[in-house]
XYZ file of C-alpha atoms in Angstrom:
537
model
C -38.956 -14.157 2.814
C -37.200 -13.513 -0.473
C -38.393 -10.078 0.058
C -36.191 -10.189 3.367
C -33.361 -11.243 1.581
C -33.199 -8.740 -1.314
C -33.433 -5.821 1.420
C -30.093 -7.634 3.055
C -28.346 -7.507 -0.311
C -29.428 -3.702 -0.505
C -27.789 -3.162 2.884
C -24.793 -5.089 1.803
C -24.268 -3.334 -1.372
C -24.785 0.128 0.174
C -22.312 -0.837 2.872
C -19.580 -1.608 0.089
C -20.498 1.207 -1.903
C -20.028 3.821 0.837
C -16.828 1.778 2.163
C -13.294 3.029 1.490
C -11.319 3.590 -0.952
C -14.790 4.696 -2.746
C -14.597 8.510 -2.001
C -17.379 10.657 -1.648
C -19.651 7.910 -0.748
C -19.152 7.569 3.054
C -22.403 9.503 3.849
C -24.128 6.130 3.079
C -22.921 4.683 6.073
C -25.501 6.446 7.776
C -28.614 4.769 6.191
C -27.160 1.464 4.636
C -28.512 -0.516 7.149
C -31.954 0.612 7.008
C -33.398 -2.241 4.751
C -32.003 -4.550 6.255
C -33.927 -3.396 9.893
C -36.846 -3.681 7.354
C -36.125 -6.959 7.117
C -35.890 -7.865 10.263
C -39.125 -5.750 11.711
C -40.775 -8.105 8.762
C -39.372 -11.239 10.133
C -40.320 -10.361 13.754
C -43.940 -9.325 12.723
C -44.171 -12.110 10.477
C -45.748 -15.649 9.933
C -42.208 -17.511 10.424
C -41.103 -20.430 12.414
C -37.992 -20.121 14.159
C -37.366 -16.403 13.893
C -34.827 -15.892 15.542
C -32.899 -18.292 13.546
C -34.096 -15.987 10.108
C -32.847 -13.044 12.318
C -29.452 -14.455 12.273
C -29.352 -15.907 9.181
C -29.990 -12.334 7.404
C -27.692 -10.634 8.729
C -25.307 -12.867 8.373
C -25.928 -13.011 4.737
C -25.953 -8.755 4.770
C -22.258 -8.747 6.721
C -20.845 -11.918 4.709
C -21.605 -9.965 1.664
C -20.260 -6.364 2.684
C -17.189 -7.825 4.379
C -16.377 -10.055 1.209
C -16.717 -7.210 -1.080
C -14.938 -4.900 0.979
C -11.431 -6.648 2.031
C -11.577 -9.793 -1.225
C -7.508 -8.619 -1.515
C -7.397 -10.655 1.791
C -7.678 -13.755 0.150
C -5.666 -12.595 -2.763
C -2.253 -11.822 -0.588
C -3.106 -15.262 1.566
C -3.694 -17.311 -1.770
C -0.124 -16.260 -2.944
C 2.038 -17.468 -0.584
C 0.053 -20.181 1.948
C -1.987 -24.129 1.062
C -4.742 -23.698 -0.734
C -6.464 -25.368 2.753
C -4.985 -23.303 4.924
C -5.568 -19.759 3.130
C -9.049 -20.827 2.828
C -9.511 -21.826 7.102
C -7.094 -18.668 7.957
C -9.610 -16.743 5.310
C -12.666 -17.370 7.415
C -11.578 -14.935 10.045
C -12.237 -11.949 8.304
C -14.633 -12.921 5.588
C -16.902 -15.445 8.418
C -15.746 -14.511 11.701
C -17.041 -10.832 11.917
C -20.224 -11.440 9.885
C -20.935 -14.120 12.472
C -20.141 -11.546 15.295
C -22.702 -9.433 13.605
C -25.621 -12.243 12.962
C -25.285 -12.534 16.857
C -25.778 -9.044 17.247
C -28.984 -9.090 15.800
C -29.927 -12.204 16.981
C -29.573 -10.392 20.669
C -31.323 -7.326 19.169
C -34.202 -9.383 18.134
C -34.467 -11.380 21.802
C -34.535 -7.958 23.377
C -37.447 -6.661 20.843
C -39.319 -9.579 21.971
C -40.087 -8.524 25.822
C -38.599 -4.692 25.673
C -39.515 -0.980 23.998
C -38.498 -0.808 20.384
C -36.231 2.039 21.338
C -34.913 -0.184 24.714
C -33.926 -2.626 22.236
C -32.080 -0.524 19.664
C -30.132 0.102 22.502
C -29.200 -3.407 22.685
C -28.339 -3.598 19.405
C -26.087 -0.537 19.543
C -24.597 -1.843 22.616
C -23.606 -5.732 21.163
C -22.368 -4.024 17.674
C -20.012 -2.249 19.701
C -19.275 -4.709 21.989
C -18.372 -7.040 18.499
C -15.927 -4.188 17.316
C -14.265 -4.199 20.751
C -14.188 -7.745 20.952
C -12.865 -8.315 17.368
C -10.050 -5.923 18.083
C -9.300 -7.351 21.432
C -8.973 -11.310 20.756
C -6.227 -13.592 19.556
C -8.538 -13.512 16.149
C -8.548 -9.809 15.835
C -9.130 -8.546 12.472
C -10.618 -4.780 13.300
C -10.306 -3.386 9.232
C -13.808 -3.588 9.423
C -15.029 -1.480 11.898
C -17.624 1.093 11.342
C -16.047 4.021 12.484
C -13.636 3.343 9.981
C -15.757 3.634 7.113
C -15.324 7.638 7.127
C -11.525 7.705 6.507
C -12.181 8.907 2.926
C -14.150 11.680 4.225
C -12.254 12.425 7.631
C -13.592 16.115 7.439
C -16.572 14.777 8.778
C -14.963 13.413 11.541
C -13.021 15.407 13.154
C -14.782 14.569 16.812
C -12.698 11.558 16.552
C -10.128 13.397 18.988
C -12.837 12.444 21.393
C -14.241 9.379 20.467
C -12.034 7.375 18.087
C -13.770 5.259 15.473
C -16.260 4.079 17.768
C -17.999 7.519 17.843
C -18.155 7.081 14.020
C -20.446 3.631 14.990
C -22.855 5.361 17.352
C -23.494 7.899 14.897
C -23.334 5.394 11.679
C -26.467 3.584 14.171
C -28.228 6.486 15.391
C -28.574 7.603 12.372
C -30.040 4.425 10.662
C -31.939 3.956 13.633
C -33.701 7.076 13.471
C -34.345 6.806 9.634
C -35.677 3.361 9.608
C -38.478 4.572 12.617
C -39.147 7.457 10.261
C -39.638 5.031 7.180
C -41.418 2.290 8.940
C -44.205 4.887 10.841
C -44.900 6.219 7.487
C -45.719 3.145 5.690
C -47.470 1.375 8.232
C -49.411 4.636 8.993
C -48.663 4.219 12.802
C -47.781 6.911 14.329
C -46.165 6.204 17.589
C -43.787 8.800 17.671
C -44.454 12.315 15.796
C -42.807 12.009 12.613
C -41.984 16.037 12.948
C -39.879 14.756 16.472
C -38.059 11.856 14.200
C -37.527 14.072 11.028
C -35.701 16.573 13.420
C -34.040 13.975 15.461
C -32.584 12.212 11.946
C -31.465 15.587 11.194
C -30.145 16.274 14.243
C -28.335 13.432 14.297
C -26.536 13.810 10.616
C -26.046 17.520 10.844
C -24.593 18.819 13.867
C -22.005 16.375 14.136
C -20.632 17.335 10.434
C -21.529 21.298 11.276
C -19.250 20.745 14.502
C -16.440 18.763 12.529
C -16.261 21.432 9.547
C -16.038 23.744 12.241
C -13.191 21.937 14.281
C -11.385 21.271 10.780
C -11.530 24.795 9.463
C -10.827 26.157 12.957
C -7.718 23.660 13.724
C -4.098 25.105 13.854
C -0.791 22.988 14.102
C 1.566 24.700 16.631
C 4.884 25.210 14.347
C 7.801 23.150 16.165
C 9.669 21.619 12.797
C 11.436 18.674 12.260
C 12.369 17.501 8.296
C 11.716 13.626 7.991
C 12.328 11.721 4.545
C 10.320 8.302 3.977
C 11.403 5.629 1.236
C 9.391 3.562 -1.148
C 12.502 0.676 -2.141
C 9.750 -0.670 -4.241
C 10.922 -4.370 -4.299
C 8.790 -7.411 -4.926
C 7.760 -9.139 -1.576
C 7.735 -12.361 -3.510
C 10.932 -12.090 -4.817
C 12.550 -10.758 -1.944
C 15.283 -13.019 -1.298
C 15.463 -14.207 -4.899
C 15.300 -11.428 -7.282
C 17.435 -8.995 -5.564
C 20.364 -9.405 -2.527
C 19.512 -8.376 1.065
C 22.985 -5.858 0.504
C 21.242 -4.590 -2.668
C 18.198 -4.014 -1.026
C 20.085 -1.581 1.528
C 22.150 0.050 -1.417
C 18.624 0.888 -2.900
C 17.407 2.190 0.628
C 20.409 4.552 1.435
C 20.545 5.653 -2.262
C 16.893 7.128 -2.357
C 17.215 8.257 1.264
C 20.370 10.350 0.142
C 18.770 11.745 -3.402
C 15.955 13.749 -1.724
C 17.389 14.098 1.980
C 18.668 17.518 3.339
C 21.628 19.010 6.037
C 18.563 19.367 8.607
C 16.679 15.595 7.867
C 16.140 14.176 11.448
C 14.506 11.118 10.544
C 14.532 8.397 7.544
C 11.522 6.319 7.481
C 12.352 2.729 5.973
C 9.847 0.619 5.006
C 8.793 -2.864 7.045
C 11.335 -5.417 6.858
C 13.605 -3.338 4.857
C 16.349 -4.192 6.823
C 16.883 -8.367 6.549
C 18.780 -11.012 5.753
C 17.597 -15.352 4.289
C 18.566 -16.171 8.376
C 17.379 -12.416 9.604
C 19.163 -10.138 12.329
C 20.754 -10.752 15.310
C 19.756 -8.094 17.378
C 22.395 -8.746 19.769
C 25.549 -8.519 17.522
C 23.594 -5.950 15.237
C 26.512 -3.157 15.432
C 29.201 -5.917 14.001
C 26.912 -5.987 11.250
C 28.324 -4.720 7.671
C 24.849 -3.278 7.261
C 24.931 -1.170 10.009
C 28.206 -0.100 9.522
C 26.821 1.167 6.137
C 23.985 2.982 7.787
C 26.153 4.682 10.478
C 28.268 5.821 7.993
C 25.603 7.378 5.988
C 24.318 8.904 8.662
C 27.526 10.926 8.923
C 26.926 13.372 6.501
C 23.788 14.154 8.796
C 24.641 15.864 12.271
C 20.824 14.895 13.639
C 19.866 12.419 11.259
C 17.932 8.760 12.651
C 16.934 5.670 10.652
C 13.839 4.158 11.601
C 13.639 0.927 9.820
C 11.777 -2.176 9.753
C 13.563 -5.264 10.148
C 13.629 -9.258 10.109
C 15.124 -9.832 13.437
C 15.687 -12.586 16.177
C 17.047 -13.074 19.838
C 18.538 -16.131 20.670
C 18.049 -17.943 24.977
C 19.340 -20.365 26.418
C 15.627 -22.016 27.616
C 12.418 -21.411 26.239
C 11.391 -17.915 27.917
C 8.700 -17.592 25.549
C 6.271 -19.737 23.472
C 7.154 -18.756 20.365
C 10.599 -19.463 21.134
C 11.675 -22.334 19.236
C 14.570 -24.915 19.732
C 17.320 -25.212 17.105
C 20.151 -26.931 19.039
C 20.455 -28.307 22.719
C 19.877 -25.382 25.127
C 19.745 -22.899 22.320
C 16.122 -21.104 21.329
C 15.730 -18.430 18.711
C 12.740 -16.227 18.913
C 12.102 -14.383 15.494
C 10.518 -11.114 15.001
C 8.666 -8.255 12.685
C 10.376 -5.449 14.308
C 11.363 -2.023 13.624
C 14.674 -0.440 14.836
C 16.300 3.303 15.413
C 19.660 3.319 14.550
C 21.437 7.215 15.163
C 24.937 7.869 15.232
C 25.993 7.083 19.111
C 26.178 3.102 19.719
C 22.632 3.389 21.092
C 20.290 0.816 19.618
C 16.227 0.633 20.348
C 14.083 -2.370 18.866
C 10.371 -2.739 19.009
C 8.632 -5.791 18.063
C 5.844 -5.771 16.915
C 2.827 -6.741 18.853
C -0.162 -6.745 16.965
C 0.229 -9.692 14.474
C -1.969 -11.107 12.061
C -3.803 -14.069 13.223
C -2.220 -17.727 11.245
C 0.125 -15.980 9.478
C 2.407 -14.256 11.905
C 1.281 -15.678 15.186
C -0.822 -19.198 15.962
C -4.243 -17.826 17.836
C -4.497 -19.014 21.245
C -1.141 -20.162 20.739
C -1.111 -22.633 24.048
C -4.535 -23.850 23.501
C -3.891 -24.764 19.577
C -0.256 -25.530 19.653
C -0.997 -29.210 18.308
C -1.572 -26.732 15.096
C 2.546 -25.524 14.592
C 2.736 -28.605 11.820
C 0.621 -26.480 9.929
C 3.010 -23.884 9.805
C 6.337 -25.522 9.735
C 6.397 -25.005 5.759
C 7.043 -21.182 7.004
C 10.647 -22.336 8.172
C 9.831 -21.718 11.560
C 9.199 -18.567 11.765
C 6.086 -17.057 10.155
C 3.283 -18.363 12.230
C 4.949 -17.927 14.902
C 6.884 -14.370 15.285
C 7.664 -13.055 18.851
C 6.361 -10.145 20.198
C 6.244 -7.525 23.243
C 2.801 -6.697 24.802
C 2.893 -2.873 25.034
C 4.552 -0.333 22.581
C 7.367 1.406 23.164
C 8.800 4.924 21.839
C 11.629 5.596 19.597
C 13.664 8.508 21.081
C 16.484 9.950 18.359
C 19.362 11.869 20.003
C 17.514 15.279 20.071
C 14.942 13.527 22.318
C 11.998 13.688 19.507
C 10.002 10.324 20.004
C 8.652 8.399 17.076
C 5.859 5.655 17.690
C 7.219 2.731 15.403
C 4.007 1.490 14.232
C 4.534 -1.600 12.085
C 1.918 -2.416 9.213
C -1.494 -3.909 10.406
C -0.714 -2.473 13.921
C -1.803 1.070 12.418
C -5.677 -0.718 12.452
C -5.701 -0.353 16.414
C -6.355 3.123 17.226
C -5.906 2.773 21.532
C -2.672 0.535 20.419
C -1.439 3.291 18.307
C -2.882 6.151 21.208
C -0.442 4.270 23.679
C 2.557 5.275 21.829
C 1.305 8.785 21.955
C 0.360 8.811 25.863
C 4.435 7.438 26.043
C 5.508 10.612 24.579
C 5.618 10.172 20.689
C 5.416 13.932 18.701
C 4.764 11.992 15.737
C 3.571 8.496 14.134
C 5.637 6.504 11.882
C 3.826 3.698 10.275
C 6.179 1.322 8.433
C 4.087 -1.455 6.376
C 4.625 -3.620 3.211
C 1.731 -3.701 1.312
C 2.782 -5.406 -1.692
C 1.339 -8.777 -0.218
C -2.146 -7.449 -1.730
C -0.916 -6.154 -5.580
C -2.869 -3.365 -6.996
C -6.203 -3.520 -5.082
C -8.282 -1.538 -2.660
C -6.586 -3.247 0.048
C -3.623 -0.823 -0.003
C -5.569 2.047 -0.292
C -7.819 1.806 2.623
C -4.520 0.887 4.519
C -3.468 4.797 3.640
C -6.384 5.737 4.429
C -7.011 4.777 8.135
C -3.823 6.126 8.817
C -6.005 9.722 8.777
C -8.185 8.247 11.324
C -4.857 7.861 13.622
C -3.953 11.693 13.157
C -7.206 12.934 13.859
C -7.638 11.006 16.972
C -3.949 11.938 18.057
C -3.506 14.975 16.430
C -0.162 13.718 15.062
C 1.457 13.691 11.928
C 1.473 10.306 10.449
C 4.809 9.713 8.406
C 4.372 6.428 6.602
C 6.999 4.114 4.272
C 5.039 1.232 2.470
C 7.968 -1.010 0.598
C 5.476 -0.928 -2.900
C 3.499 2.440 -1.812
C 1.561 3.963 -0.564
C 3.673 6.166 1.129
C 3.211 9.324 2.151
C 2.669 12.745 5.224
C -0.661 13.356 6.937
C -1.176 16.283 9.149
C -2.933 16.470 12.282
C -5.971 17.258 10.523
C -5.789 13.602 8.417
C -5.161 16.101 5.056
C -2.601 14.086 3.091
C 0.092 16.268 2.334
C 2.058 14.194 0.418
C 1.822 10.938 -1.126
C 3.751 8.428 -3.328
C 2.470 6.503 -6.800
C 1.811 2.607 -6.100
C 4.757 0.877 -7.610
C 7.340 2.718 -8.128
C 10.753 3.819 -6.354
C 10.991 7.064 -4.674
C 11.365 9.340 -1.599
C 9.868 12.085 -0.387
C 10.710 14.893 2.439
C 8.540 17.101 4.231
C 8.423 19.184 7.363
C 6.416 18.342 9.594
C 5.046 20.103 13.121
C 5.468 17.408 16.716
C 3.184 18.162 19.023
C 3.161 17.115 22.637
C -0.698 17.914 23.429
C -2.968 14.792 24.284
C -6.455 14.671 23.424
C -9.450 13.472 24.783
C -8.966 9.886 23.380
C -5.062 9.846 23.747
C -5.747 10.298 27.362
C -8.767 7.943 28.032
C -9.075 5.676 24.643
C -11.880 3.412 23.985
C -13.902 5.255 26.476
C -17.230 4.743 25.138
C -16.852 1.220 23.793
C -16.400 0.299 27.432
C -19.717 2.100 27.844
C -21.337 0.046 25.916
C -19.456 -3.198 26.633
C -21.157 -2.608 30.253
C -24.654 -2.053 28.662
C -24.062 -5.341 26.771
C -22.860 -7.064 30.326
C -26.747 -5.663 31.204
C -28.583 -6.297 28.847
C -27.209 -10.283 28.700
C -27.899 -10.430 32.530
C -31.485 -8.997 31.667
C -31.895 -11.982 28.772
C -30.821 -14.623 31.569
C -32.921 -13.659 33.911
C -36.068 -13.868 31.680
C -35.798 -17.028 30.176
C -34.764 -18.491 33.669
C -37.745 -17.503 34.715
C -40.030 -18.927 31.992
């Protein structure tokens, strides 16, 4: 058994090691999780008691490891600003809750293997992985960083195909691939030939090669039609943990429009602001937000440019006079304020367009299963009310400027979800705008694998992807996820660029998570299949 276990820990390490923001590595993805199959043929073969209990156990030991390894700046941002006992239960969704979701996987791989083909069951097992990405993006504990697909954003020349198939064609291939080596491996050392190990060899290569060959093709091949439009993102740079203490809300803005103005030009149409930029100790009214003396500074500066839009995060709330919302809460007879992480377009006619941002992070912005758990709000009430507990709309909506160029505001973690982010596009957005504050996490990988998933969202779009981070990285990728441009961590600074909007949708604009519902249905199967069986012991 110890045997078993060192073979997880191989799979676990390789799975770090090829893992962003590690480049070069990526190609490891696609035979990582070969000894850990090892280990479980060995278990299933073996002399064990309760199997399928050593099934799940190994795995989980193989994801608890990679996941841990791969996102520990989770704990570092939560440790910094929440209880020690409630960072470490609010930790367990992304460094426990997905390795479970994986254990389980296998654990239905390995009741399939017991009545079923070996290839019948790898099947399964493709089919429940993807159905535990889907569901982990889906549910009120979402936390997708982690999904396979994702795992080739440092190489995204590889995975150009992604127009098609999103991330979750990076998954089928990531298990096809191991699935086809470990057959090839195992046949050779137990001398059993039950396929021809000529047929596998050609399928493995099959399987790795012509989906780069087609991708280097489709990368080298791809041209941007020219249509033009200058934008100009910020870096402010200011401390998240000092935000209110260190420096003034006003001097925060004075900082903004004074970078914004150093590198902008006659034709800028758009200044990118980072998330939150735009707040105040109470935050923003978003109904008396044009009395504002900030605003009247930002229409003023936006003066000297005849097309010019701001596209800014920003602390907001709406205030009701009943509780139209859960999140709403009470602060005087008859009077609720809902709070939210929004972003906002501000041009220069007395227009104003808010989003708010829908996908939040699960115990820190919103309660999970808010009306089940709301005996949990105490928890957050140190938060001032708000954090824990931020409002939000259900579907995204596109920033038009004057000119009638739309902008998806994409705000921070959102930029994880790519058939959130493909909605915006379907609406009519020539161009993604991802405004985030990173500086929860300090120096660590977590930032950088934040950058680079945003390539991910351009390839599957085939959008530019303009993107302010308050502490960096900011920074321009083209349709092709090249990064044209990016920003130093820490520091203050702008940057402009010309970029090309494009109108065209692709295949996975258009139809999204296609094949993860192709799977999810082969999982639906499959589980019928399992019921039936043991019903019928």
């Amino acid at each position: 058994m110890r045997n078993n276990y060192l073979l997880a820990l191989l799979s676990a390490f390789l799975l770090w090691f090829a893992w962003p923001p590690i480049p070069y590595t990526s190609g490891l993805l696609l035979v990582a999780f070969i000894p850990l199959l090892i280990a479980i043929e060995q278990i299933a073969r073996g002399d064990y008691k309760k199997k399928g209990r050593k099934v799940f156990g190994t795995a989980f030991l193989t994801g608890v490891l990679w996941n841990t390894a791969s996102i520990y700046w989770v704990y570092n941002a939560m440790n910094a600003f929440l209880p020690a006992g409630v960072s470490i239960l609010i930790a367990l969704i992304p460094f426990c809750l997905g390795p479970l979701l994986i254990a389980l996987a296998f654990r239905g791989y390995y009741a399939l293997r017991q009545k079923n083909q070996i290839l019948v069951s790898f099947l399964g097992l493709i089919a429940f992985w993807v159905s535990y990405e889907y569901l982990h993006q889906s549910w009120d504990l979402a936390f997708p960083w982690m999904t396979l697909g994702n795992g080739f954003a440092s190489t995204h020349q590889l995975v150009q195909w992604y127009e098609y198939t999103g991330v979750y064609g990076g998954t089928v291939w990531i298990w096809l691939s191991n699935i086809a080596g470990f057959l090839l491996f195992w046949q050779y050392r137990a001398k059993v030939a039950i396929y021809s190990n000529r047929m596998l060899g050609a399928t493995l290569a099959g399987i790795i090669v012509l989906p780069i060959a087609f991708s280097l093709w489709k990368y080298n091949s791809y041209e941007e039609h020219i249509n033009p439009s200058e934008v100009v993102v910020v870096q402010p740079n200011i401390d998240p943990y000092g935000k209110f203490g260190r420096i003034s809300p006003n001097e925060q803005l004075e900082i903004l429009l004074r970078l914004s103005g150093e590198v902008a030009k006659s034709n800028t149409e758009f200044f990118i602001w980072p998330e939150t930029a735009i707040s105040s100790s109470q935050g923003i009214n978003e109904e008396d937000f044009r009395a504002h003396p900030y605003y009247e500074k930002i229409f003023d500066f936006l003066n000297t440019y005849r097309n010019g839009n701001v596209l800014s995060g920003i602390e907001s709330y709406q205030t009701y006079s009943s509780q139209r919302t859960i999140t709403a809460r009470e602060y005087a007879p008859n009077m609720f304020v809902d709070h939210f992480n929004a972003a906002v377009l501000i041009d220069q006619s007395s227009k104003l367009d808010f989003y708010h941002k829908s996908k939040l992070v699960p115990g820190v912005e919103q309660l999970p299963f808010g009306k089940a758990l709301s005996f949990m709000k105490p928890l957050f009430a140190h938060f001032g009310g708000t954090t824990g507990g931020y409002g939000s709309q259900s579907e995204p909506s596109v920033f038009y400027s004057q000119s009638g160029i739309g902008a998806a505001p994409v705000i921070c973690y959102e930029s994880i979800w790519g058939n959130y982010v493909a909605q915006y596009i379907a609406q009519g957005a020539q161009f993604i705008a991802i405004v985030t504050n990173d500086g929860w996490w300090g120096n660590t990988s977590g930032k950088d694998q934040h950058f680079e998933y945003a390539k991910l969202r351009a390839i599957e779009n085939r959008r530019w992807v303009v993107r302010s981070a308050n502490t960096g990285i900011s920074g321009f990728i083209n349709q092709r996820g090249d990064i044209v441009q990016h920003s130093s961590w820490w520091e203050p600074t702008a940057l402009t660029q010309e970029i090309n909007l494009n109108e065209d949708l692709t295949i996975y604009t258009q139809y999204r998570d296609w094949l993860a519902y192709v799977f999810l249905i082969l999982t639906m199967l499959f589980v019928i299949l399992l019921i039936i069986r043991r019903t019928s012991q």
